[in-house]
Short mmCIF file of C-alpha atoms and ligand atoms in Angstrom, two decimals:
data_model
loop_
_atom_site.label_atom_id
_atom_site.label_comp_id
_atom_site.label_asym_id
_atom_site.label_seq_id
_atom_site.Cartn_x
_atom_site.Cartn_y
_atom_site.Cartn_z
CA UNK A 171 72.16 83.39 64.91
CA UNK A 172 70.71 81.02 67.44
CA UNK A 173 69.51 82.52 70.69
CA UNK A 174 68.58 80.41 73.66
CA UNK A 175 65.02 80.79 74.92
CA UNK A 176 64.64 83.75 77.20
CA UNK A 177 68.03 85.21 76.27
CA UNK A 178 68.76 88.39 74.44
CA UNK A 179 71.57 88.40 71.88
CA UNK A 180 74.30 90.80 72.88
CA UNK A 181 76.22 91.47 69.70
CA UNK A 182 74.34 90.84 66.49
CA UNK A 183 75.64 90.17 62.98
CA UNK A 184 79.31 90.24 62.08
CA UNK A 185 78.82 92.24 58.91
CA UNK A 186 77.57 95.51 60.29
CA UNK A 187 79.37 98.80 60.41
CA UNK A 188 80.72 99.94 63.73
CA UNK A 189 78.22 102.74 63.71
CA UNK A 190 75.16 100.54 63.27
CA UNK A 191 76.58 98.03 65.74
CA UNK A 192 76.95 100.69 68.36
CA UNK A 193 73.51 102.02 67.57
CA UNK A 194 71.82 98.64 67.44
CA UNK A 195 73.39 96.65 70.19
CA UNK A 196 74.42 99.13 72.76
CA UNK A 197 72.46 102.28 73.29
CA UNK A 198 74.73 103.64 76.00
CA UNK A 199 77.67 103.22 73.68
CA UNK A 200 76.45 105.98 71.38
CA UNK A 201 77.48 108.50 73.97
CA UNK A 202 80.86 106.82 74.13
CA UNK A 203 81.32 106.68 70.36
CA UNK A 204 84.60 108.55 70.61
CA UNK A 205 85.92 106.12 73.22
CA UNK A 206 87.85 103.04 72.12
CA UNK A 207 85.40 100.79 70.33
CA UNK A 208 85.76 97.58 72.37
CA UNK A 209 85.60 99.55 75.57
CA UNK A 210 82.45 101.32 74.47
CA UNK A 211 80.73 98.04 73.66
CA UNK A 212 81.85 96.43 76.90
CA UNK A 213 80.88 99.40 79.01
CA UNK A 214 77.42 99.25 77.49
CA UNK A 215 76.83 95.64 78.44
CA UNK A 216 74.46 95.20 81.33
CA UNK A 217 75.32 92.89 84.20
CA UNK A 218 72.83 90.38 82.82
CA UNK A 219 74.62 90.36 79.51
CA UNK A 220 77.92 89.59 81.20
CA UNK A 221 76.17 86.60 82.69
CA UNK A 222 75.04 85.29 79.28
CA UNK A 223 76.72 82.03 78.28
CA UNK A 224 79.67 83.44 76.30
CA UNK A 225 79.70 80.43 74.00
CA UNK A 226 76.23 81.28 72.74
CA UNK A 227 76.81 84.80 71.40
CA UNK A 228 79.56 86.30 69.27
CA UNK A 229 82.08 88.26 71.30
CA UNK A 230 83.05 91.89 70.99
CA UNK A 231 85.14 92.60 67.86
CA UNK A 232 88.79 93.63 68.19
CA UNK A 233 89.32 97.26 69.18
CA UNK A 234 91.95 99.95 68.90
CA UNK A 235 93.21 99.70 72.47
CA UNK A 236 92.84 96.94 75.04
CA UNK A 237 90.60 97.06 78.06
CA UNK A 238 90.67 95.75 81.59
CA UNK A 239 87.95 93.29 82.60
CA UNK A 240 85.19 95.19 84.39
CA UNK A 241 85.55 92.58 87.14
CA UNK A 242 89.06 93.83 87.89
CA UNK A 243 89.26 97.33 89.31
CA UNK A 244 92.77 98.10 90.49
CA UNK A 245 93.04 101.84 91.00
CA UNK A 246 95.57 104.35 92.20
CA UNK A 247 94.67 106.15 95.39
CA UNK A 248 95.02 109.89 94.81
CA UNK A 249 95.54 112.76 97.22
CA UNK A 250 96.22 116.37 96.21
CA UNK A 251 99.91 115.75 95.71
CA UNK A 252 100.34 112.08 94.89
CA UNK A 253 98.62 108.93 93.73
CA UNK A 254 99.59 105.50 95.06
CA UNK A 255 100.11 102.20 93.25
CA UNK A 256 97.81 99.37 94.43
CA UNK A 257 100.67 96.97 95.24
CA UNK A 258 98.26 94.41 96.71
CA UNK A 259 96.47 94.07 93.35
CA UNK A 260 99.54 93.50 91.19
CA UNK A 261 101.26 90.35 89.96
CA UNK A 262 104.89 90.00 88.95
CA UNK A 263 106.99 93.13 89.11
CA UNK A 264 106.03 95.45 86.24
CA UNK A 265 103.56 98.14 87.24
CA UNK A 266 100.94 98.65 84.53
CA UNK A 267 101.65 102.16 83.26
CA UNK A 268 98.23 103.48 84.20
CA UNK A 269 98.85 102.34 87.79
CA UNK A 270 102.35 103.86 88.16
CA UNK A 271 102.40 106.10 91.22
CA UNK A 272 102.43 109.86 90.72
CA UNK A 273 104.01 112.60 92.74
CA UNK A 274 103.47 116.04 91.27
CA UNK A 275 104.50 119.24 92.99
CA UNK A 276 102.22 121.36 90.86
CA UNK A 277 100.14 119.11 88.65
CA UNK A 278 100.79 117.30 85.36
CA UNK A 279 101.65 119.84 82.64
CA UNK A 280 100.23 119.57 79.12
CA UNK A 281 103.26 119.47 76.84
CA UNK A 282 103.28 119.36 73.05
CA UNK A 283 106.53 117.57 72.14
CA UNK A 284 106.86 119.76 69.06
CA UNK A 285 107.14 122.79 71.36
CA UNK A 286 109.40 121.18 73.94
CA UNK A 287 113.20 121.45 74.11
CA UNK A 288 115.99 120.30 76.38
CA UNK A 289 118.94 122.66 76.91
CA UNK A 290 122.29 121.27 78.08
CA UNK A 291 124.69 124.04 79.10
CA UNK A 292 127.01 125.36 81.82
CA UNK A 293 130.48 123.80 82.10
CA UNK A 294 130.40 122.18 78.66
CA UNK A 295 132.41 122.75 75.48
CA UNK A 296 129.37 122.90 73.20
CA UNK A 297 125.91 123.73 74.64
CA UNK A 298 123.14 121.81 72.99
CA UNK A 299 119.39 122.08 72.47
CA UNK A 300 117.59 118.80 71.83
CA UNK A 301 114.03 117.92 70.86
CA UNK A 302 112.33 114.58 71.43
CA UNK A 303 113.03 113.69 67.81
CA UNK A 304 116.74 114.52 68.33
CA UNK A 305 116.92 112.33 71.45
CA UNK A 306 115.44 109.39 69.58
CA UNK A 307 118.30 109.51 67.06
CA UNK A 308 120.88 108.66 69.73
CA UNK A 309 121.71 105.06 70.65
CA UNK A 310 119.01 103.84 73.02
CA UNK A 311 119.03 101.68 76.12
CA UNK A 312 116.21 99.78 77.82
CA UNK A 313 116.20 98.68 81.45
CA UNK A 314 113.76 97.54 84.10
CA UNK A 315 114.03 99.59 87.26
CA UNK A 316 111.92 100.75 90.18
CA UNK A 317 111.20 104.38 90.96
CA UNK A 318 110.38 105.28 94.56
CA UNK A 319 109.58 108.49 96.38
CA UNK A 320 111.72 108.90 99.48
CA UNK A 321 108.56 109.95 101.32
CA UNK A 322 107.13 106.45 100.85
CA UNK A 323 106.09 105.61 104.39
CA UNK A 324 102.85 105.62 106.36
CA UNK A 325 101.77 103.91 109.54
CA UNK A 326 99.60 104.33 112.60
CA UNK A 327 96.36 102.64 111.56
CA UNK A 328 95.79 98.85 111.35
CA UNK A 329 93.56 99.35 108.32
CA UNK A 330 96.29 100.47 105.93
CA UNK A 331 97.01 98.42 102.80
CA UNK A 332 100.37 97.98 101.03
CA UNK A 333 99.15 100.75 98.72
CA UNK A 334 98.64 103.10 101.68
CA UNK A 335 101.91 102.25 103.42
CA UNK A 336 104.19 101.82 100.46
CA UNK A 337 102.38 102.75 97.23
CA UNK A 338 104.88 105.42 96.19
CA UNK A 339 107.05 102.82 94.47
CA UNK A 340 106.45 101.38 91.00
CA UNK A 341 108.45 99.60 88.36
CA UNK A 342 108.64 99.99 84.60
CA UNK A 343 110.74 99.03 81.65
CA UNK A 344 112.27 102.37 80.68
CA UNK A 345 113.79 103.27 77.30
CA UNK A 346 115.86 106.30 76.48
CA UNK A 347 119.38 107.64 76.05
CA UNK A 348 122.25 107.25 78.50
CA UNK A 349 123.17 110.65 79.88
CA UNK A 350 126.83 109.69 79.33
CA UNK A 351 126.11 109.65 75.58
CA UNK A 352 124.90 113.26 75.76
CA UNK A 353 127.78 114.26 78.05
CA UNK A 354 130.18 113.06 75.34
CA UNK A 355 128.23 115.02 72.79
CA UNK A 356 128.48 118.34 74.69
CA UNK A 357 132.01 117.79 76.02
CA UNK A 358 132.13 118.09 79.82
CA UNK A 359 134.68 120.62 81.13
CA UNK A 360 137.10 119.26 83.75
CA UNK A 361 135.82 121.58 86.53
CA UNK A 362 132.30 120.15 86.31
CA UNK A 363 131.28 118.15 89.39
CA UNK A 364 127.48 118.52 89.52
CA UNK A 365 124.59 119.17 87.22
CA UNK A 366 121.21 120.77 87.76
CA UNK A 367 118.09 119.16 86.33
CA UNK A 368 115.05 121.38 85.79
CA UNK A 369 111.49 120.45 84.88
CA UNK A 370 109.04 122.47 82.82
CA UNK A 371 106.04 121.99 85.09
CA UNK A 372 104.52 124.80 87.16
CA UNK A 373 106.70 123.63 90.09
CA UNK A 374 109.85 124.04 87.96
CA UNK A 375 111.35 121.17 89.98
CA UNK A 376 115.11 121.56 90.27
CA UNK A 377 117.67 119.23 91.82
CA UNK A 378 121.49 119.01 91.87
CA UNK A 379 122.97 115.67 90.91
CA UNK A 380 126.60 114.55 91.20
CA UNK A 381 128.24 114.39 87.78
CA UNK A 382 129.43 110.84 88.50
CA UNK A 383 125.81 109.63 88.53
CA UNK A 384 125.39 111.24 85.12
CA UNK A 385 128.36 109.31 83.80
CA UNK A 386 127.36 105.99 85.34
CA UNK A 387 123.72 104.95 84.86
CA UNK A 388 121.58 108.10 84.51
CA UNK A 389 119.24 108.15 81.54
CA UNK A 390 116.83 110.47 79.81
CA UNK A 391 113.83 108.24 79.20
CA UNK A 392 111.08 108.80 76.64
CA UNK A 393 109.37 105.41 76.81
CA UNK A 394 107.79 103.29 79.51
CA UNK A 395 106.62 99.70 79.17
CA UNK A 396 106.77 99.70 75.39
CA UNK A 397 104.99 102.99 74.69
CA UNK A 398 105.79 106.68 74.93
CA UNK A 399 106.26 107.73 78.55
CA UNK A 400 102.95 108.85 80.04
CA UNK A 401 102.24 112.53 80.85
CA UNK A 402 102.05 111.60 84.56
CA UNK A 403 105.56 110.16 84.36
CA UNK A 404 107.14 113.08 82.50
CA UNK A 405 106.10 113.12 78.83
CA UNK A 406 107.84 113.77 76.50
CA UNK A 407 110.89 112.74 78.57
CA UNK A 408 112.32 112.74 82.07
CA UNK A 409 115.59 112.24 83.82
CA UNK A 410 115.84 108.76 85.31
CA UNK A 411 118.36 108.05 88.07
CA UNK A 412 118.30 104.33 88.93
CA UNK A 413 118.19 103.69 92.68
CA UNK A 414 118.10 107.37 93.69
CA UNK A 415 115.20 108.98 95.54
CA UNK A 416 112.40 109.62 93.05
CA UNK A 417 112.45 113.38 93.53
CA UNK A 418 115.73 113.67 91.61
CA UNK A 419 114.34 111.95 88.50
CA UNK A 420 113.04 115.25 87.19
CA UNK A 421 110.00 114.90 84.94
CA UNK A 422 109.17 117.04 81.91
CA UNK A 423 112.90 117.78 81.75
CA UNK A 424 113.87 121.01 80.02
CA UNK A 425 117.34 121.95 81.26
CA UNK A 426 120.60 120.42 82.47
CA UNK A 427 123.27 122.81 83.72
CA UNK A 428 126.74 121.50 84.53
CA UNK A 429 128.52 123.21 87.39
CA UNK A 430 131.43 122.91 89.82
CA UNK A 431 129.17 122.84 92.90
CA UNK A 432 125.61 121.92 93.89
CA UNK A 433 122.93 124.57 93.44
CA UNK A 434 121.32 124.16 96.91
CA UNK A 435 117.77 124.37 95.56
CA UNK A 436 114.66 124.43 97.72
CA UNK A 437 113.98 120.73 97.15
CA UNK A 438 117.41 119.71 98.47
CA UNK A 439 117.68 122.08 101.42
CA UNK A 440 114.26 122.89 102.85
CA UNK A 441 112.65 119.68 101.51
CA UNK A 442 113.96 116.15 100.90
CA UNK A 443 116.28 116.25 103.88
CA UNK A 444 115.73 114.17 107.00
CA UNK A 445 116.48 114.43 110.69
CA UNK A 446 119.23 112.14 111.90
CA UNK A 447 120.48 112.20 115.47
CA UNK A 448 121.27 115.12 117.79
CA UNK A 449 119.22 117.76 116.02
CA UNK A 450 121.17 117.24 112.81
CA UNK A 451 119.66 117.14 109.36
CA UNK A 452 120.98 114.93 106.56
CA UNK A 453 120.81 116.20 103.00
CA UNK A 454 121.87 114.78 99.63
CA UNK A 455 120.75 111.35 100.81
CA UNK A 456 120.38 109.91 97.36
CA UNK A 457 120.18 106.14 97.65
CA UNK A 458 116.93 104.35 98.31
CA UNK A 459 117.63 101.92 101.14
CA UNK A 460 116.64 98.28 100.73
CA UNK A 461 113.04 97.51 101.57
CA UNK A 462 110.56 94.67 101.24
CA UNK A 463 106.86 94.32 101.87
CA UNK A 464 104.47 91.39 101.93
CA UNK A 465 101.66 92.26 99.53
CA UNK A 466 99.68 89.07 100.27
CA UNK A 467 98.28 88.36 102.76
CA UNK A 468 97.94 92.00 103.75
CA UNK A 469 95.09 94.33 104.65
CA UNK A 470 92.36 94.23 103.31
CA UNK A 471 92.77 90.51 102.50
CA UNK A 472 90.72 87.93 104.35
CA UNK A 473 92.37 84.49 104.58
CA UNK A 474 91.57 80.94 105.68
CA UNK A 475 93.72 78.58 107.66
CA UNK A 476 95.72 76.04 105.71
CA UNK A 477 98.18 76.68 102.91
CA UNK A 478 98.94 80.31 102.16
CA UNK A 479 101.50 81.52 99.65
CA UNK A 480 103.00 84.61 101.25
CA UNK A 481 104.03 86.95 98.43
CA UNK A 482 105.73 90.29 98.17
CA UNK A 483 108.37 92.47 96.60
CA UNK A 484 111.86 93.50 97.69
CA UNK A 485 114.25 96.06 96.24
CA UNK A 486 117.33 98.15 96.88
CA UNK A 487 118.62 101.38 95.42
CA UNK A 488 122.16 100.12 95.93
CA UNK A 489 122.05 97.05 93.75
CA UNK A 490 120.49 93.61 93.65
CA UNK A 491 118.42 91.86 96.26
CA UNK A 492 120.59 89.19 97.88
CA UNK A 493 117.94 87.43 99.97
CA UNK A 494 114.55 87.85 101.55
CA UNK A 495 113.57 86.22 104.82
CA UNK A 496 110.05 85.72 106.09
CA UNK A 497 108.94 85.37 109.69
CA UNK A 498 105.60 83.85 110.61
CA UNK A 499 106.06 84.34 114.36
CA UNK A 500 106.37 88.09 114.68
CA UNK A 501 110.10 88.27 113.99
CA UNK A 502 111.37 85.60 116.41
CA UNK A 503 112.52 83.19 113.70
CA UNK A 504 113.22 83.71 110.01
CA UNK A 505 113.16 81.44 106.95
CA UNK A 506 114.53 82.12 103.49
CA UNK A 507 111.87 83.06 100.93
CA UNK A 508 112.04 81.88 97.34
CA UNK A 509 113.13 84.60 94.96
CA UNK A 510 111.58 84.94 91.54
CA UNK A 511 114.37 85.52 89.05
CA UNK A 512 115.84 87.17 87.16
CA UNK A 513 117.20 89.30 89.97
CA UNK A 514 117.81 92.70 88.38
CA UNK A 515 119.92 95.58 89.63
CA UNK A 516 117.84 98.24 91.43
CA UNK A 517 114.60 96.48 90.63
CA UNK A 518 111.51 95.24 92.44
CA UNK A 519 112.09 91.53 92.89
CA UNK A 520 109.33 89.07 93.71
CA UNK A 521 109.52 86.65 96.65
CA UNK A 522 107.23 83.92 97.92
CA UNK A 523 107.06 81.64 100.90
CA UNK A 524 104.66 78.73 101.16
CA UNK A 525 103.28 78.46 104.66
CA UNK A 526 100.71 76.41 106.49
CA UNK A 527 98.71 78.60 108.83
CA UNK A 528 97.23 76.79 111.83
CA UNK A 529 94.59 79.48 112.31
CA UNK A 530 96.05 80.94 115.52
CA UNK A 531 96.70 84.66 115.65
CA UNK A 532 100.21 85.47 114.48
CA UNK A 533 102.24 88.16 112.73
CA UNK A 534 104.06 87.76 109.43
CA UNK A 535 106.99 89.93 108.34
CA UNK A 536 109.57 90.12 105.54
CA UNK A 537 113.12 91.41 105.65
CA UNK A 538 115.48 91.96 102.72
CA UNK A 539 119.27 91.95 102.59
CA UNK A 540 120.81 93.57 99.52
CA UNK A 541 124.07 92.70 97.80
CA UNK A 542 125.97 95.30 99.82
CA UNK A 543 125.02 93.39 102.99
CA UNK A 544 122.55 96.04 104.18
CA UNK A 545 119.68 94.49 106.16
CA UNK A 546 116.24 96.12 106.25
CA UNK A 547 115.81 97.57 109.76
CA UNK A 548 112.90 97.38 112.14
CA UNK A 549 110.86 100.48 112.94
CA UNK A 550 112.41 100.56 116.42
CA UNK A 551 115.94 100.43 114.99
CA UNK A 552 115.19 103.32 112.64
CA UNK A 553 113.70 105.44 115.41
CA UNK A 554 116.66 104.66 117.69
CA UNK A 555 119.18 105.57 114.97
CA UNK A 556 117.43 108.72 113.75
CA UNK A 557 115.67 109.96 116.82
CA UNK A 558 112.56 110.61 114.75
CA UNK A 559 109.44 108.66 113.94
CA UNK A 560 109.31 109.13 110.21
CA UNK A 561 110.38 111.51 107.52
CA UNK A 562 112.09 110.65 104.28
CA UNK A 563 113.97 107.39 103.68
CA UNK A 564 111.95 105.43 106.21
CA UNK A 565 112.03 101.76 105.15
CA UNK A 566 111.09 99.62 108.16
CA UNK A 567 110.03 95.99 108.21
CA UNK A 568 106.24 95.78 107.86
CA UNK A 569 104.27 93.30 109.97
CA UNK A 570 100.80 91.92 109.20
CA UNK A 571 98.70 90.39 111.95
CA UNK A 572 96.53 87.44 110.94
CA UNK A 573 93.58 87.34 113.31
CA UNK A 574 91.73 84.12 114.12
CA UNK A 575 88.78 85.28 112.01
CA UNK A 576 91.10 85.53 108.98
CA UNK A 577 91.19 89.32 108.89
CA UNK A 578 94.68 90.69 108.14
CA UNK A 579 95.68 93.98 109.78
CA UNK A 580 98.79 96.14 109.79
CA UNK A 581 100.89 95.79 112.97
CA UNK A 582 101.10 99.36 114.25
N1 MTE B 107 109.32 118.27 87.11
C1 MTE B 107 109.00 117.50 88.16
N2 MTE B 107 109.70 116.38 88.35
C2 MTE B 107 109.42 115.57 89.40
C3 MTE B 107 108.39 115.91 90.31
C4 MTE B 107 107.65 117.09 90.09
O1 MTE B 107 106.72 117.45 90.80
N3 MTE B 107 108.00 117.86 88.99
N4 MTE B 107 108.17 115.10 91.40
C5 MTE B 107 109.30 114.29 91.83
C6 MTE B 107 109.01 113.33 92.87
S1 MTE B 107 108.93 113.92 94.46
C7 MTE B 107 108.96 112.00 92.61
S2 MTE B 107 108.83 110.88 93.86
C8 MTE B 107 108.96 111.48 91.23
C9 MTE B 107 107.67 110.75 90.95
O2 MTE B 107 107.64 110.24 89.65
P1 MTE B 107 106.29 109.67 89.06
O3 MTE B 107 105.21 110.69 89.30
O4 MTE B 107 106.54 109.37 87.63
O5 MTE B 107 105.97 108.40 89.82
O6 MTE B 107 109.12 112.49 90.26
C10 MTE B 107 109.96 113.56 90.66
N5 MTE B 107 110.15 114.46 89.54
MO1 MO B 108 109.03 112.13 95.89
#
């Protein structure tokens, strides 16, 4: 193999075993020998080697799983209880599975699918116990849908990114069984009106769900973006309720109990309720209200005057996005954004608006209207309607201030 003067070959001959290749070319990779091969080799490359003319040395051989370029480092932002999707680093509308947000009330359980069962009982003709293998024998359905935590709101600091403000929403292509298929299998008794879903994590998450949702579009999903659902998302399977607050899509599902009334669990009485007016509390607020957010330009982006493609996502738990408007003058005037089709039901939908920025300080905003006619409210409208400054189901218009120096900050 020809090596340019002063350069060190990175990967040597083609006909070497993986072992000798790891040993010969990449010392650090020996430690990583159990890691995916390509990743191990790449991780072992020094910065100088990445700068070698790639046409002068053979590349890394194919591996067992793909890798992300070490120049791209999108990461979730974890706290003790959740981990947020880096919306500002994503393209299109599918969240890479390893960047799907997480909200765990007592950690991610380790579940062996061979030991895991789902019980369906209560007001049914024929109670049923199902394993993952059993579920996979039923007719399957695949759909693209967002999942959002109803606690997905933060504000108060100009240096918050879309991830910080709104990173508890993600979108996947989900595959599983319609709950209606399983309802037919067990035979629902006429008195049944609700069902309880219970998880097998240490939080034993339980929520009551109206039976009608079970008959319409509820699913039990075991796959996400073409592979088995990830442990963080509920492996081996979870309930998935399109458009409903994320909390009800119980992960690591182990039990469904049909009943004539709701169970009034902790998560639907003490938690996941929100103040409305006059000291009243609203509960069983299932639908995710329509929301949009500009993900570029947004903090921490730095921009230059001239042409800027404003980009973002919009979604509604009640159906399809009808339109998205963008304002480049702090909400005084609005223009229609372009929507990236296909527009799917209850799905993150991309929008863009090409804009020429003159370099003067201004504020950009986006506002979605869904197919029911619901218009995304301002923060002031929400506070006036609810009499509170936050809580669950808070979906205000987000504004980004473009400063003259090109720094983009959250309007607080
Ligand atoms: N069993 C169980 N299911 C659960 C939770 C949990 O802690 N345990 N968290 C809920 C909450 S509050 C949300 S927002 C979603 C988050 O799903 P994700 O972690 O896959 O993004 O799962 C819901 N289902
Ligand atoms: Mo949540």
